[in-house]
Each structure stands twice: as structure tokens, then as C-alpha cells.
């Protein structure tokens, strides 16, 4: 089994030491580098080729949000998991919109942080529908109408089946759960998800979920009893 290559980014050396100790106990994770600021990330990514970057969101020079945006514009970008102190944080939401695959709180139990790294390495988001909703509600006031208009224009590029899959992704369902709910094979679900990402020019399922929320699709789904 190939080990997951992990890059740690945090300006606090004690936090990095703790994460390094925590991850060092996992046989399937290899720490390939550490950085104290977002300004170091791109060069380290070029040199170490990580699969996952565990990224602090607040750093003095280049913050985790900016570093995430820069990474996600690159070809073959690693997955990013944001480290934060507060879950209802507008910066976290911006990082997710920029392409982070999820986030973990700094006081999350070690086993859950290790599990988060494993999950994003295989393409699974680290974000529950409940947390997504809390985040969206936290930032709902500012520009919500504009976001809804833009989101609906983008969603309209999907066909009916893709739209159903997008709603299911927004509800936090796994591929297997979507397959069972919509009566299709898991392989077909994966194909639909890939097409949705390509059509909407998105990086991952978290961004699909956020766009579905912005467009009001989850509210419509609940109103229809789904």
C-alpha cells in the first residue's frame, strides 16, 4: 500500500510538533514536509509532491486561505484540509469555496484528524451536512441574493439527473447512498459526479454541496419531502 504523502502547514511550532507526532503513528501516512507560513507552500509542494496538505488558516505572512486558492489553481493540486479554531468562521467558508476538501478543528481528537487525512486522500469530503449548513447560515446575510442568482445560472447547465446527484451530494450522501436513493450503480454516480465537477469547473464535492446550497436546491428538496 502506498503511503499518503502529507505536508503540514502551521505557524506554531508546537502545533506542528503535535501533528507530526500524531501522524507519525499512522503507518499509511508519511510526512514529507513542514511549513511555518503559506508563502512556503507552493515551493514545498513542488519539491515534496504531497497528496494532502493540512493547512492552518491564520498565519502571519500568507494565510491558509490565500495559500489554498493558489494551490487549487494548479494542475494536479493536492487536497487541502484546513485547520481552524472556530468552525463557524467566514474564512473557513471562503477556503471551502476556494477548493479545500474540508476542515478540522485544532481540538479535534487525534484519531479523527488522521481519519480526515485518509478520507480526503481518496476523494471524500471532511464536512457533514450539518456543519455545512451552520457555515452557510453564519455567512448568509452578506451577498446571499447575488450568490443565489449566480448559483442558479451555473446549476442550470446541469441536466435533470446531474441536478439530482448534485442535491444528493449537497445532502452529504456517499456514492453508495446516492446510488441506492436514485436507483443507479455506484459507477454511474461517479460518472455523474465527475461530469458535474467538469461542467461547473469545481474541484471537489464540498464545492458542489456549497453551490447546491447557494442555489436553494437543498431547501427545494426538503420542501418536496426528499
mmCIF file of C-alpha atoms in Angstrom, residues 32-134:
data_model
loop_
_atom_site.group_PDB
_atom_site.id
_atom_site.type_symbol
_atom_site.label_atom_id
_atom_site.label_comp_id
_atom_site.label_asym_id
_atom_site.label_seq_id
_atom_site.Cartn_x
_atom_site.Cartn_y
_atom_site.Cartn_z
ATOM 1 C CA UNK A 32 7.001 14.792 3.560
ATOM 2 C CA UNK A 33 7.460 18.369 4.762
ATOM 3 C CA UNK A 34 6.531 21.163 7.156
ATOM 4 C CA UNK A 35 5.994 24.882 6.618
ATOM 5 C CA UNK A 36 5.513 27.789 9.038
ATOM 6 C CA UNK A 37 3.730 30.080 6.573
ATOM 7 C CA UNK A 38 1.572 29.922 3.470
ATOM 8 C CA UNK A 39 4.310 31.669 1.491
ATOM 9 C CA UNK A 40 6.383 28.457 1.661
ATOM 10 C CA UNK A 41 3.658 26.131 0.469
ATOM 11 C CA UNK A 42 3.953 26.218 -3.324
ATOM 12 C CA UNK A 43 7.708 25.623 -3.316
ATOM 13 C CA UNK A 44 7.315 22.767 -0.834
ATOM 14 C CA UNK A 45 4.511 21.228 -2.879
ATOM 15 C CA UNK A 46 6.745 21.313 -5.966
ATOM 16 C CA UNK A 47 9.555 19.659 -4.026
ATOM 17 C CA UNK A 48 7.678 17.072 -1.960
ATOM 18 C CA UNK A 49 4.579 16.255 -4.084
ATOM 19 C CA UNK A 50 2.127 15.723 -1.181
ATOM 20 C CA UNK A 51 -1.268 14.089 -1.618
ATOM 21 C CA UNK A 52 -2.766 16.146 1.224
ATOM 22 C CA UNK A 53 -1.898 19.496 2.822
ATOM 23 C CA UNK A 54 -3.034 20.093 6.415
ATOM 24 C CA UNK A 55 -3.239 23.899 6.403
ATOM 25 C CA UNK A 56 -3.588 26.386 9.256
ATOM 26 C CA UNK A 57 -5.994 29.150 8.238
ATOM 27 C CA UNK A 58 -4.362 32.016 10.175
ATOM 28 C CA UNK A 59 -0.683 32.698 9.504
ATOM 29 C CA UNK A 60 1.231 35.986 9.649
ATOM 30 C CA UNK A 61 2.509 36.464 6.093
ATOM 31 C CA UNK A 62 0.397 34.393 3.668
ATOM 32 C CA UNK A 63 -2.684 32.890 5.315
ATOM 33 C CA UNK A 64 -4.178 29.472 4.662
ATOM 34 C CA UNK A 65 -6.993 30.895 2.539
ATOM 35 C CA UNK A 66 -4.611 32.549 0.083
ATOM 36 C CA UNK A 67 -2.337 29.504 0.025
ATOM 37 C CA UNK A 68 -5.333 27.241 -0.657
ATOM 38 C CA UNK A 69 -6.529 29.437 -3.534
ATOM 39 C CA UNK A 70 -3.062 29.380 -5.072
ATOM 40 C CA UNK A 71 -2.771 25.612 -4.765
ATOM 41 C CA UNK A 72 -6.202 24.801 -6.161
ATOM 42 C CA UNK A 73 -5.451 26.736 -9.353
ATOM 43 C CA UNK A 74 -2.553 24.407 -10.072
ATOM 44 C CA UNK A 75 -2.723 21.280 -12.181
ATOM 45 C CA UNK A 76 -2.678 18.077 -10.088
ATOM 46 C CA UNK A 77 -3.129 20.109 -6.900
ATOM 47 C CA UNK A 78 -3.029 18.225 -3.591
ATOM 48 C CA UNK A 79 -6.133 18.024 -1.441
ATOM 49 C CA UNK A 80 -6.292 20.643 1.318
ATOM 50 C CA UNK A 81 -7.718 20.192 4.810
ATOM 51 C CA UNK A 82 -7.999 23.467 6.709
ATOM 52 C CA UNK A 83 -7.045 23.663 10.393
ATOM 53 C CA UNK A 84 -9.051 26.175 12.397
ATOM 54 C CA UNK A 85 -10.056 27.154 15.919
ATOM 55 C CA UNK A 86 -13.670 28.133 15.189
ATOM 56 C CA UNK A 87 -15.964 26.113 12.924
ATOM 57 C CA UNK A 88 -18.455 28.927 12.174
ATOM 58 C CA UNK A 89 -15.860 31.092 10.512
ATOM 59 C CA UNK A 90 -16.260 33.059 7.277
ATOM 60 C CA UNK A 91 -12.606 32.370 6.406
ATOM 61 C CA UNK A 92 -13.295 28.643 6.620
ATOM 62 C CA UNK A 93 -16.232 29.047 4.257
ATOM 63 C CA UNK A 94 -14.068 31.024 1.825
ATOM 64 C CA UNK A 95 -11.403 28.309 1.952
ATOM 65 C CA UNK A 96 -14.037 25.676 1.148
ATOM 66 C CA UNK A 97 -15.332 27.752 -1.754
ATOM 67 C CA UNK A 98 -11.730 28.048 -2.946
ATOM 68 C CA UNK A 99 -11.424 24.269 -3.091
ATOM 69 C CA UNK A 100 -10.438 22.941 0.334
ATOM 70 C CA UNK A 101 -11.821 19.434 0.794
ATOM 71 C CA UNK A 102 -12.889 20.114 4.360
ATOM 72 C CA UNK A 103 -11.697 21.343 7.715
ATOM 73 C CA UNK A 104 -10.883 20.089 11.191
ATOM 74 C CA UNK A 105 -10.837 21.985 14.466
ATOM 75 C CA UNK A 106 -7.488 22.141 16.250
ATOM 76 C CA UNK A 107 -9.019 20.472 19.317
ATOM 77 C CA UNK A 108 -10.364 17.558 17.251
ATOM 78 C CA UNK A 109 -9.335 14.160 18.711
ATOM 79 C CA UNK A 110 -6.137 12.860 17.043
ATOM 80 C CA UNK A 111 -7.812 9.779 15.554
ATOM 81 C CA UNK A 112 -10.367 11.992 13.774
ATOM 82 C CA UNK A 113 -7.667 14.213 12.258
ATOM 83 C CA UNK A 114 -5.846 11.124 10.982
ATOM 84 C CA UNK A 115 -9.149 9.839 9.573
ATOM 85 C CA UNK A 116 -9.761 13.207 7.864
ATOM 86 C CA UNK A 117 -6.415 12.974 6.067
ATOM 87 C CA UNK A 118 -7.207 9.431 4.935
ATOM 88 C CA UNK A 119 -10.657 10.402 3.690
ATOM 89 C CA UNK A 120 -9.621 13.376 1.583
ATOM 90 C CA UNK A 121 -6.748 11.352 0.122
ATOM 91 C CA UNK A 122 -9.355 9.082 -1.516
ATOM 92 C CA UNK A 123 -11.656 11.920 -2.536
ATOM 93 C CA UNK A 124 -14.148 12.006 0.329
ATOM 94 C CA UNK A 125 -15.031 15.414 1.805
ATOM 95 C CA UNK A 126 -14.489 16.101 5.503
ATOM 96 C CA UNK A 127 -17.652 18.043 6.122
ATOM 97 C CA UNK A 128 -21.016 16.982 7.458
ATOM 98 C CA UNK A 129 -24.241 18.454 6.042
ATOM 99 C CA UNK A 130 -24.996 19.921 9.497
ATOM 100 C CA UNK A 131 -21.697 21.767 9.608
ATOM 101 C CA UNK A 132 -22.173 22.949 6.012
ATOM 102 C CA UNK A 133 -25.498 24.445 6.995
ATOM 103 C CA UNK A 134 -24.044 26.145 10.074
#
